[in-house]
C-alpha positions as semicolon CSV with decimal commas, in nm:
position;residue;x (nm);y (nm);z (nm)
1;E;-2,244;-0,070;-11,010
2;A;-2,212;-0,134;-10,635
3;V;-1,920;-0,301;-10,459
4;S;-1,892;-0,414;-10,094
5;G;-1,620;-0,332;-9,843
6;A;-1,511;-0,697;-9,839
7;Q;-1,476;-0,696;-10,219
8;L;-1,281;-0,369;-10,212
9;V;-1,034;-0,512;-9,962
10;A;-0,984;-0,830;-10,167
11;Q;-0,955;-0,647;-10,502
12;A;-0,707;-0,397;-10,356
13;L;-0,487;-0,676;-10,217
14;R;-0,495;-0,851;-10,554
15;A;-0,404;-0,525;-10,728
16;Q;-0,094;-0,512;-10,502
17;N;0,005;-0,863;-10,616
18;I;-0,072;-1,029;-10,284
19;E;-0,075;-1,408;-10,328
20;Y;-0,143;-1,556;-9,983
21;M;-0,377;-1,494;-9,692
22;F;-0,370;-1,685;-9,362
23;G;-0,617;-1,645;-9,081
24;I;-0,916;-1,760;-8,881
25;V;-1,254;-1,632;-8,998
26;G;-1,547;-1,522;-8,785
27;I;-1,751;-1,208;-8,723
28;P;-1,688;-0,967;-8,897
29;V;-1,424;-1,086;-9,149
30;T;-1,559;-1,409;-9,305
31;E;-1,676;-1,225;-9,619
32;I;-1,326;-1,081;-9,671
33;A;-1,175;-1,432;-9,692
34;I;-1,447;-1,544;-9,936
35;A;-1,391;-1,233;-10,151
36;A;-1,012;-1,292;-10,143
37;Q;-1,053;-1,643;-10,281
38;A;-1,291;-1,509;-10,548
39;V;-1,017;-1,277;-10,685
40;G;-0,753;-1,554;-10,684
41;I;-0,576;-1,504;-10,349
42;K;-0,499;-1,833;-10,177
43;Y;-0,659;-1,852;-9,832
44;V;-0,519;-2,086;-9,566
45;G;-0,740;-2,127;-9,260
46;M;-0,525;-2,185;-8,951
47;R;-0,608;-2,310;-8,599
48;N;-0,457;-2,023;-8,400
49;E;-0,414;-1,659;-8,504
50;Q;-0,058;-1,657;-8,374
51;A;0,047;-1,934;-8,614
52;A;-0,145;-1,762;-8,897
53;C;0,052;-1,444;-8,842
54;Y;0,387;-1,627;-8,827
55;A;0,296;-1,796;-9,157
56;A;0,207;-1,467;-9,328
57;S;0,532;-1,309;-9,209
58;A;0,743;-1,596;-9,344
59;V;0,583;-1,545;-9,688
60;G;0,716;-1,188;-9,674
61;Y;1,070;-1,307;-9,606
62;L;1,062;-1,587;-9,863
63;T;0,907;-1,387;-10,150
64;G;0,986;-1,022;-10,072
65;R;0,613;-0,940;-10,088
66;P;0,400;-0,943;-9,772
67;G;0,162;-1,224;-9,688
68;V;-0,167;-1,120;-9,531
69;C;-0,299;-1,232;-9,194
70;L;-0,676;-1,192;-9,150
71;V;-0,822;-1,190;-8,798
72;V;-1,139;-1,105;-8,610
73;S;-1,179;-0,822;-8,362
74;G;-1,062;-0,807;-7,998
75;P;-0,904;-1,137;-7,893
76;G;-0,838;-1,235;-8,256
77;F;-0,640;-0,914;-8,305
78;L;-0,459;-0,955;-7,972
79;H;-0,343;-1,304;-8,065
80;V;-0,140;-1,163;-8,356
81;L;0,062;-0,912;-8,153
82;G;0,337;-1,176;-8,129
83;G;0,341;-1,226;-8,505
84;M;0,345;-0,854;-8,582
85;A;0,627;-0,791;-8,335
86;N;0,823;-1,090;-8,467
87;A;0,793;-0,963;-8,826
88;T;0,894;-0,607;-8,739
89;I;1,190;-0,716;-8,525
90;N;1,308;-0,958;-8,799
91;C;1,249;-0,682;-9,061
92;W;1,003;-0,885;-9,270
93;P;0,712;-0,732;-9,463
94;L;0,367;-0,831;-9,335
95;I;0,008;-0,705;-9,365
96;V;-0,242;-0,776;-9,088
97;I;-0,609;-0,702;-9,151
98;G;-0,824;-0,703;-8,840
99;G;-1,199;-0,671;-8,818
100;S;-1,321;-0,432;-8,548
101;S;-1,650;-0,328;-8,389
102;D;-1,913;-0,138;-8,588
103;R;-1,841;0,236;-8,579
104;N;-2,186;0,330;-8,445
105;Q;-2,126;0,116;-8,134
106;E;-1,792;0,264;-8,034
107;T;-1,761;0,337;-7,658
108;M;-2,083;0,141;-7,595
109;G;-1,915;-0,186;-7,502
110;A;-1,959;-0,342;-7,846
111;F;-1,884;-0,709;-7,916
112;Q;-1,504;-0,752;-7,886
113;E;-1,450;-0,375;-7,876
114;F;-1,085;-0,279;-7,833
115;P;-0,862;0,017;-7,933
116;Q;-0,693;-0,187;-8,208
117;V;-0,538;0,092;-8,418
118;E;-0,383;0,246;-8,108
119;A;-0,260;-0,092;-7,978
120;G;-0,119;-0,179;-8,321
121;R;0,113;0,124;-8,334
122;L;0,365;-0,033;-8,100
123;Y;0,418;-0,339;-8,322
124;N;0,387;-0,195;-8,672
125;K;0,543;0,056;-8,909
126;L;0,190;0,173;-8,988
127;S;-0,140;0,119;-8,803
128;V;-0,442;0,267;-8,980
129;R;-0,817;0,253;-9,028
130;P;-0,960;0,369;-9,364
131;S;-1,199;0,662;-9,307
132;S;-1,441;0,540;-9,575
133;L;-1,494;0,258;-9,825
134;E;-1,379;0,484;-10,107
135;V;-1,022;0,508;-9,972
136;I;-0,971;0,136;-9,896
137;P;-0,760;0,072;-10,211
138;A;-0,534;0,372;-10,139
139;V;-0,485;0,271;-9,775
140;I;-0,401;-0,087;-9,873
141;E;-0,149;0,036;-10,133
142;K;0,017;0,253;-9,868
143;A;0,032;-0,037;-9,621
144;V;0,183;-0,279;-9,874
145;R;0,434;-0,015;-9,987
146;T;0,528;0,079;-9,629
147;S;0,577;-0,287;-9,534
148;M;0,841;-0,332;-9,809
149;Y;1,010;0,009;-9,845
150;G;1,319;0,097;-9,639
151;R;1,361;-0,151;-9,356
152;P;1,068;-0,392;-9,401
153;G;0,819;-0,459;-9,124
154;S;0,457;-0,519;-9,030
155;C;0,159;-0,292;-9,115
156;Y;-0,190;-0,314;-8,964
157;I;-0,519;-0,222;-9,133
158;D;-0,834;-0,200;-8,921
159;I;-1,165;-0,272;-9,096
160;P;-1,478;-0,184;-8,895
161;G;-1,744;-0,455;-8,906
162;D;-2,001;-0,227;-9,069
163;F;-1,760;-0,167;-9,363
164;V;-1,755;-0,533;-9,462
165;N;-2,104;-0,559;-9,616
166;L;-2,161;-0,187;-9,675
167;Q;-2,185;-0,105;-10,045
168;V;-2,063;0,190;-10,246
169;N;-2,078;0,284;-10,611
170;K;-1,761;0,180;-10,797
171;S;-1,738;0,522;-10,964
172;S;-1,672;0,695;-10,629
173;V;-1,389;0,456;-10,527
174;K;-1,032;0,587;-10,539
175;Y;-0,862;0,296;-10,720
176;V;-0,480;0,292;-10,727
177;E;-0,225;0,089;-10,921
178;C;0,023;-0,158;-10,775
179;C;0,301;0,018;-10,585
180;L;0,642;0,030;-10,752
181;P;0,913;-0,213;-10,637
182;P;1,120;-0,077;-10,345
183;P;1,375;0,180;-10,472
184;I;1,737;0,066;-10,451
185;S;1,974;0,290;-10,257
186;M;2,353;0,278;-10,286
187;A;2,636;0,384;-10,055
188;E;2,833;0,701;-10,124
189;H;3,155;0,638;-10,321
190;S;3,385;0,780;-10,052
191;A;3,241;0,533;-9,797
192;V;3,294;0,241;-10,037
193;S;3,660;0,326;-10,099
194;K;3,719;0,390;-9,729
195;A;3,571;0,048;-9,645
196;A;3,787;-0,118;-9,911
197;S;4,099;0,049;-9,770
198;V;4,021;-0,066;-9,415
199;I;3,962;-0,422;-9,540
200;A;4,283;-0,420;-9,747
201;L;4,487;-0,320;-9,441
202;S;4,333;-0,588;-9,218
203;K;4,540;-0,870;-9,072
204;Q;4,247;-1,077;-8,938
205;P;3,936;-0,990;-9,140
206;L;3,592;-1,145;-9,093
207;L;3,280;-1,107;-9,304
208;I;2,951;-1,153;-9,113
209;I;2,650;-1,226;-9,333
210;G;2,308;-1,143;-9,187
211;K;1,954;-1,225;-9,296
212;G;1,930;-0,876;-9,449
213;A;2,175;-1,006;-9,710
214;A;1,954;-1,311;-9,767
215;Y;1,643;-1,093;-9,796
216;S;1,804;-0,865;-10,056
217;H;1,903;-1,160;-10,279
218;A;2,268;-1,058;-10,261
219;E;2,398;-1,417;-10,271
220;N;2,573;-1,400;-10,610
221;N;2,757;-1,079;-10,524
222;I;2,857;-1,204;-10,179
223;R;2,987;-1,535;-10,316
224;K;3,195;-1,341;-10,571
225;L;3,324;-1,108;-10,298
226;V;3,426;-1,400;-10,074
227;D;3,610;-1,570;-10,362
228;L;3,765;-1,253;-10,504
229;C;3,899;-1,130;-10,168
230;G;3,952;-1,469;-9,999
231;L;3,772;-1,354;-9,684
232;P;3,666;-1,582;-9,396
233;F;3,290;-1,550;-9,342
234;L;3,042;-1,629;-9,068
235;P;2,666;-1,646;-9,135
236;T;2,409;-1,552;-8,872
237;P;2,157;-1,836;-8,824
238;M;1,908;-1,738;-9,095
239;A;2,181;-1,623;-9,336
240;K;2,315;-1,977;-9,361
241;G;2,323;-2,072;-9,730
242;V;2,375;-1,720;-9,875
243;V;2,721;-1,864;-9,931
244;P;2,694;-2,244;-9,896
245;D;2,789;-2,377;-9,552
246;N;3,038;-2,615;-9,715
247;H;3,235;-2,329;-9,876
248;P;3,602;-2,354;-9,769
249;N;3,592;-1,996;-9,629
250;C;3,302;-2,064;-9,390
251;V;3,427;-2,035;-9,030
252;A;3,097;-2,111;-8,851
253;A;3,266;-2,402;-8,669
254;A;3,518;-2,155;-8,519
255;R;3,263;-1,885;-8,441
256;S;3,386;-1,770;-8,098
257;T;3,750;-1,758;-8,211
258;A;3,662;-1,568;-8,529
259;L;3,460;-1,303;-8,340
260;Q;3,711;-1,268;-8,058
261;H;4,022;-1,212;-8,268
262;A;3,905;-1,039;-8,587
263;D;4,061;-0,694;-8,632
264;V;3,820;-0,588;-8,909
265;I;3,459;-0,705;-8,926
266;I;3,233;-0,638;-9,225
267;L;2,863;-0,657;-9,132
268;L;2,642;-0,739;-9,431
269;G;2,282;-0,684;-9,320
270;A;2,354;-0,811;-8,968
271;R;2,298;-0,614;-8,648
272;L;2,526;-0,597;-8,345
273;N;2,252;-0,724;-8,114
274;W;2,246;-1,013;-7,863
275;I;2,302;-1,272;-8,136
276;L;2,641;-1,112;-8,211
277;H;2,713;-1,023;-7,846
278;F;2,671;-0,647;-7,924
279;G;3,018;-0,629;-8,083
280;L;3,170;-0,565;-7,739
281;P;3,460;-0,711;-7,534
282;P;3,528;-0,976;-7,407
283;R;3,366;-1,140;-7,710
284;Y;3,547;-0,897;-7,946
285;R;3,873;-0,707;-7,954
286;Q;3,861;-0,366;-7,788
287;D;4,004;-0,208;-8,106
288;V;3,798;-0,400;-8,364
289;K;3,716;-0,197;-8,674
290;V;3,357;-0,247;-8,785
291;I;3,234;-0,177;-9,137
292;Q;2,857;-0,162;-9,131
293;I;2,640;-0,216;-9,438
294;D;2,269;-0,170;-9,369
295;I;1,948;-0,049;-9,532
296;C;1,851;0,140;-9,217
297;A;2,041;0,456;-9,125
298;E;1,932;0,435;-8,761
299;E;2,108;0,099;-8,726
300;L;2,449;0,244;-8,814
301;G;2,666;0,303;-8,507
302;N;2,462;0,091;-8,266
303;N;2,683;-0,038;-7,980
304;V;3,014;0,017;-8,163
305;R;3,144;0,328;-8,341
306;P;3,198;0,207;-8,699
307;A;3,515;0,261;-8,905
308;A;3,298;0,297;-9,217
309;T;2,922;0,306;-9,277
310;L;2,767;0,202;-9,606
311;L;2,398;0,291;-9,613
312;G;2,203;0,108;-9,879
313;D;2,062;-0,210;-10,026
314;I;2,298;-0,504;-9,957
315;K;2,280;-0,632;-10,314
316;A;2,363;-0,290;-10,460
317;V;2,637;-0,208;-10,206
318;T;2,811;-0,546;-10,247
319;E;2,811;-0,472;-10,622
320;Q;2,989;-0,145;-10,542
321;L;3,244;-0,326;-10,324
322;L;3,307;-0,581;-10,599
323;E;3,380;-0,302;-10,848
324;E;3,616;-0,141;-10,599
325;F;3,807;-0,467;-10,531
326;N;3,820;-0,551;-10,900
327;K;4,014;-0,225;-10,944
328;R;4,244;-0,294;-10,646
329;S;4,313;-0,665;-10,713
330;W;4,367;-0,728;-10,339
331;K;4,329;-1,078;-10,200
332;Y;4,368;-1,189;-9,842
333;P;4,643;-1,456;-9,827
334;S;4,507;-1,806;-9,759
335;N;4,829;-1,912;-9,580
336;S;4,813;-1,639;-9,313
337;E;4,845;-1,713;-8,941
338;W;4,480;-1,607;-8,903
339;W;4,364;-1,874;-9,147
340;Q;4,581;-2,135;-8,975
341;K;4,431;-2,047;-8,637
342;L;4,074;-2,060;-8,773
343;R;4,129;-2,388;-8,960
344;G;4,282;-2,550;-8,651
345;K;3,982;-2,449;-8,441
346;I;3,735;-2,568;-8,707
347;K;3,905;-2,909;-8,723
348;N;3,893;-2,941;-8,342
349;N;3,527;-2,850;-8,313
350;E;3,420;-3,069;-8,603
351;E;3,600;-3,368;-8,453
352;R;3,426;-3,314;-8,116
353;S;3,084;-3,302;-8,285
354;K;3,170;-3,607;-8,493
355;G;3,271;-3,799;-8,181
356;L;2,937;-3,721;-8,018
357;A;2,748;-3,808;-8,339
358;L;2,907;-4,152;-8,358
359;Q;2,821;-4,254;-8,001
360;R;2,627;-4,580;-8,010
361;S;2,466;-4,549;-7,667
362;L;2,086;-4,548;-7,631
363;P;1,881;-4,338;-7,587
364;M;2,038;-4,131;-7,867
365;N;2,187;-3,783;-7,816
366;Y;2,118;-3,472;-8,027
367;Y;2,435;-3,514;-8,234
368;T;2,356;-3,871;-8,339
369;V;2,004;-3,772;-8,443
370;F;2,120;-3,470;-8,645
371;H;2,392;-3,680;-8,807
372;H;2,130;-3,916;-8,952
373;I;1,894;-3,633;-9,046
374;R;2,176;-3,459;-9,233
375;E;2,260;-3,775;-9,428
376;L;1,902;-3,841;-9,540
377;I;1,713;-3,515;-9,601
378;P;1,726;-3,349;-9,946
379;K;2,016;-3,102;-9,992
380;D;1,782;-2,831;-10,121
381;C;1,506;-2,866;-9,861
382;I;1,378;-2,565;-9,666
383;L;1,473;-2,618;-9,300
384;V;1,249;-2,481;-9,028
385;S;1,396;-2,514;-8,682
386;E;1,288;-2,413;-8,334
387;G;1,356;-2,519;-7,981
388;A;1,633;-2,457;-7,728
389;N;1,898;-2,725;-7,769
390;T;1,724;-2,856;-8,082
391;M;1,765;-2,524;-8,262
392;D;2,116;-2,446;-8,138
393;I;2,273;-2,784;-8,210
394;G;2,072;-2,818;-8,531
395;R;2,220;-2,493;-8,655
396;T;2,574;-2,627;-8,626
397;M;2,497;-2,979;-8,749
398;L;2,259;-2,919;-9,042
399;P;2,413;-2,737;-9,338
400;N;2,233;-2,499;-9,576
401;F;2,350;-2,476;-9,935
402;Y;2,097;-2,223;-10,068
403;P;1,981;-1,881;-9,946
404;R;1,650;-1,818;-9,763
405;Q;1,610;-2,187;-9,681
406;R;1,647;-2,173;-9,305
407;L;1,372;-2,030;-9,085
408;D;1,407;-2,025;-8,707
409;A;1,321;-1,834;-8,389
410;G;1,508;-1,532;-8,528
411;T;1,611;-1,203;-8,372
412;F;1,317;-1,205;-8,131
413;G;1,387;-1,565;-8,018
414;T;1,021;-1,651;-8,070
415;M;0,900;-2,000;-7,979
416;G;0,590;-2,127;-8,158
417;V;0,690;-2,012;-8,507
418;G;0,780;-2,353;-8,648
419;L;0,457;-2,493;-8,790
420;G;0,335;-2,157;-8,923
421;F;0,669;-2,102;-9,097
422;A;0,660;-2,456;-9,239
423;I;0,307;-2,409;-9,377
424;A;0,409;-2,080;-9,542
425;A;0,725;-2,235;-9,689
426;A;0,528;-2,532;-9,824
427;M;0,269;-2,304;-9,988
428;V;0,539;-2,088;-10,150
429;A;0,740;-2,396;-10,258
430;R;0,433;-2,560;-10,413
431;D;0,375;-2,253;-10,634
432;H;0,729;-2,138;-10,705
433;T;0,965;-2,438;-10,674
434;P;0,750;-2,752;-10,706
435;G;0,910;-3,061;-10,556
436;R;1,113;-2,875;-10,294
437;R;1,051;-3,026;-9,951
438;V;1,001;-2,854;-9,619
439;V;1,157;-3,021;-9,314
440;C;1,046;-2,880;-8,981
441;I;1,266;-2,979;-8,684
442;E;1,103;-2,904;-8,351
443;G;1,193;-2,948;-7,988
444;D;0,910;-3,123;-7,803
445;S;0,833;-2,806;-7,609
446;A;0,846;-2,588;-7,923
447;F;0,610;-2,826;-8,103
448;G;0,353;-2,779;-7,827
449;F;0,300;-2,410;-7,906
450;S;0,112;-2,479;-8,229
451;G;0,090;-2,855;-8,261
452;M;-0,272;-2,839;-8,376
453;E;-0,154;-2,681;-8,703
454;V;-0,079;-3,041;-8,803
455;E;-0,450;-3,052;-8,896
456;T;-0,397;-2,750;-9,124
457;I;-0,101;-2,926;-9,287
458;C;-0,315;-3,235;-9,356
459;R;-0,617;-3,031;-9,472
460;Y;-0,414;-2,851;-9,739
461;N;-0,218;-3,169;-9,813
462;L;0,124;-3,009;-9,764
463;P;0,393;-3,282;-9,769
464;I;0,586;-3,134;-9,475
465;L;0,815;-3,359;-9,274
466;I;0,803;-3,269;-8,905
467;I;1,072;-3,416;-8,681
468;V;1,013;-3,376;-8,307
469;I;1,331;-3,417;-8,104
470;N;1,175;-3,540;-7,783
471;N;1,370;-3,514;-7,457
472;N;1,059;-3,499;-7,233
473;G;1,107;-3,135;-7,147
474;I;1,240;-2,785;-7,199
475;Y;1,624;-2,797;-7,206
476;T;1,618;-3,130;-7,018
477;G;1,354;-3,375;-6,900
478;L;1,298;-3,682;-6,683
479;D;1,290;-4,045;-6,797
480;A;0,979;-4,252;-6,727
481;N;1,118;-4,409;-6,409
482;S;1,224;-4,080;-6,252
483;W;0,883;-3,941;-6,346
484;E;0,701;-4,224;-6,165
485;E;0,920;-4,169;-5,857
486;M;0,850;-3,795;-5,872
487;L;0,473;-3,850;-5,875
488;K;0,497;-4,047;-5,549
489;L;0,608;-3,724;-5,379
490;G;0,262;-3,572;-5,417
491;D;0,089;-3,318;-5,636
492;P;0,287;-3,285;-5,964
493;A;0,236;-2,907;-5,958
494;A;0,424;-2,898;-5,627
495;C;0,715;-3,129;-5,707
496;V;0,768;-3,178;-6,083
497;P;1,055;-2,962;-6,220
498;P;0,924;-2,664;-6,421
499;V;1,125;-2,780;-6,724
500;S;0,960;-3,124;-6,738
501;L;0,705;-3,248;-6,988
502;L;0,527;-3,585;-6,989
503;P;0,781;-3,859;-7,070
504;N;0,741;-4,059;-7,395
505;A;0,460;-3,838;-7,526
506;H;0,336;-3,981;-7,857
507;Y;0,328;-3,664;-8,066
508;E;0,327;-3,872;-8,388
509;K;-0,033;-3,974;-8,312
510;I;-0,142;-3,613;-8,370
511;M;-0,026;-3,656;-8,730
512;S;-0,191;-3,995;-8,780
513;A;-0,513;-3,858;-8,627
514;F;-0,549;-3,628;-8,930
515;G;-0,444;-3,875;-9,198
516;G;-0,070;-3,813;-9,216
517;K;0,198;-4,067;-9,128
518;G;0,342;-4,088;-8,776
519;Y;0,659;-4,265;-8,663
520;F;0,782;-4,325;-8,306
521;V;1,156;-4,396;-8,310
522;K;1,411;-4,485;-8,044
523;T;1,714;-4,622;-8,234
524;P;1,933;-4,499;-8,522
525;E;1,796;-4,781;-8,743
526;E;1,432;-4,683;-8,675
527;L;1,523;-4,319;-8,740
528;Q;1,689;-4,402;-9,072
529;N;1,392;-4,611;-9,186
530;A;1,140;-4,341;-9,089
531;L;1,345;-4,070;-9,262
532;K;1,382;-4,275;-9,582
533;A;1,007;-4,353;-9,591
534;S;0,907;-3,989;-9,524
535;V;1,144;-3,841;-9,782
536;A;1,037;-4,098;-10,044
537;D;0,667;-4,018;-9,995
538;K;0,632;-3,681;-10,166
539;Q;0,254;-3,659;-10,119
540;T;0,187;-3,723;-9,752
541;P;0,269;-3,510;-9,446
542;S;0,462;-3,704;-9,180
543;L;0,584;-3,663;-8,824
544;I;0,880;-3,852;-8,679
545;N;0,884;-3,845;-8,299
546;V;1,247;-3,911;-8,201
547;M;1,306;-4,012;-7,841
548;I;1,646;-3,896;-7,717
549;D;1,827;-3,903;-7,386
550;P;1,631;-3,665;-7,157
551;Q;1,963;-3,545;-7,016
552;S;2,133;-3,497;-7,354
553;E;2,286;-3,152;-7,389
554;R;2,520;-2,973;-7,618
555;K;2,896;-3,021;-7,590
556;K;3,036;-3,022;-7,236
557;Q;2,878;-2,703;-7,106
558;E;2,671;-2,674;-6,792
559;F;2,344;-2,484;-6,824
560;P;2,440;-2,339;-7,162
561;W;2,114;-2,148;-7,196
562;L;2,214;-1,935;-6,898
563;T;2,541;-1,828;-7,057
564;R;2,385;-1,751;-7,398
565;S;2,732;-1,825;-7,539
566;N;2,583;-2,095;-7,757
567;L;2,373;-1,858;-7,967
């Protein structure tokens, strides 16, 4: 019995328990998408390969098993470099399958010919082309396994165009079973007891929870650890919700103070990169003791020499720490000077935000908008957020109560991820947690990167709520009057500020164009009504275009994006 290359690819993916494929079909991969659907893989056709790849990578983070992105040769492949890099830098499993030129036309200037395997090496843990149809299942098993084992990341598989419809006898194919779940590694006992001793001697401890902790499903252990030891904790942006943001030990509202004065910091699946200011002075104490817990040995010791290193799976290692502290019965006192300092700072910062949120002036500011969003969206919704000010202020104003329910620009600071992430989250939610809503909060500039994916959302009938926070620009914009004045000066390309976008752009009409519901809002009352209507309608996608003050910024800081202190 004969089987085609396209069928082999699809069957092998199914055998590895792959559920979702995103992509844009064309020569030579259309048959692969058709074959994937035939074996029960869900295929979502996107409008841009970049968004397709972001969607597939988010599936990997949300489910622990890679999504697949399917693209054509040449330009199609090149458009997913951003998605592959973003997945690898965020440590999310992903499989990209790219069609490529027929083998017998190599070096001849074939249609869309490009050295894809070679180019893919820079962005992926593995970049391979099967040498024959017979080995396709084995190569796909290796790619899926590699994407999940150790520190997760992206893997690329190159399928020459002539493989797709070529046929081979089933009996000669090397079929393989589904790869085993990733093995769980634990820290050595001496490192665990050393870490516990350092923590027990601390005067100003701080636990930092990273998205590695969210990915490893360590939430129950970490919550127990926080309660058992009474430790203050700070989540990185995508680790919000591992311990609920409203937990009394959360010190996110005193972030700078907590980082600057902690004498012992425990890193749970978080890296000392730009997001955490590298762990260096002046943002940290010169003599800070860092306890690093990470799945990746190469990460240990980056930027700061650690006091203890615990190499292993976050869930397993936090279990070890819990056992150790259960034996020691040590608890950090809740009436310490450190706690008083942190609580004072939290109270101050929360009052400042509250003051800004309650301003009645129009147009609205970011804080007012987020205040109303927070009051009206479901507590258990998946929040997707991207933008400059929109993402930064949204992170502080919108709480997460559950793990793996915040997706944003991430370690790579990638703009354009929002709609792809939202589509992935909505697909996963529909199958695994029916009824859970996806709320996608976009800056107007961020929305522009993949706004046409609104058609994809409507085509697959995904009840996503998109909220565009529209300030007519990137960071800041111009109001309509200033814009008119500006145009009198001559050619807009010569005189309009580079950060400006068209004032009062009606992004909501993109949604209504495809059959969803669009709302254009300027006042708190209009915003509340639009939010209530959108949340109540569980069937229809909607987009609320919220006009805010073009000059609205975060709290009293000039040019905060230049200082990076807000991140």
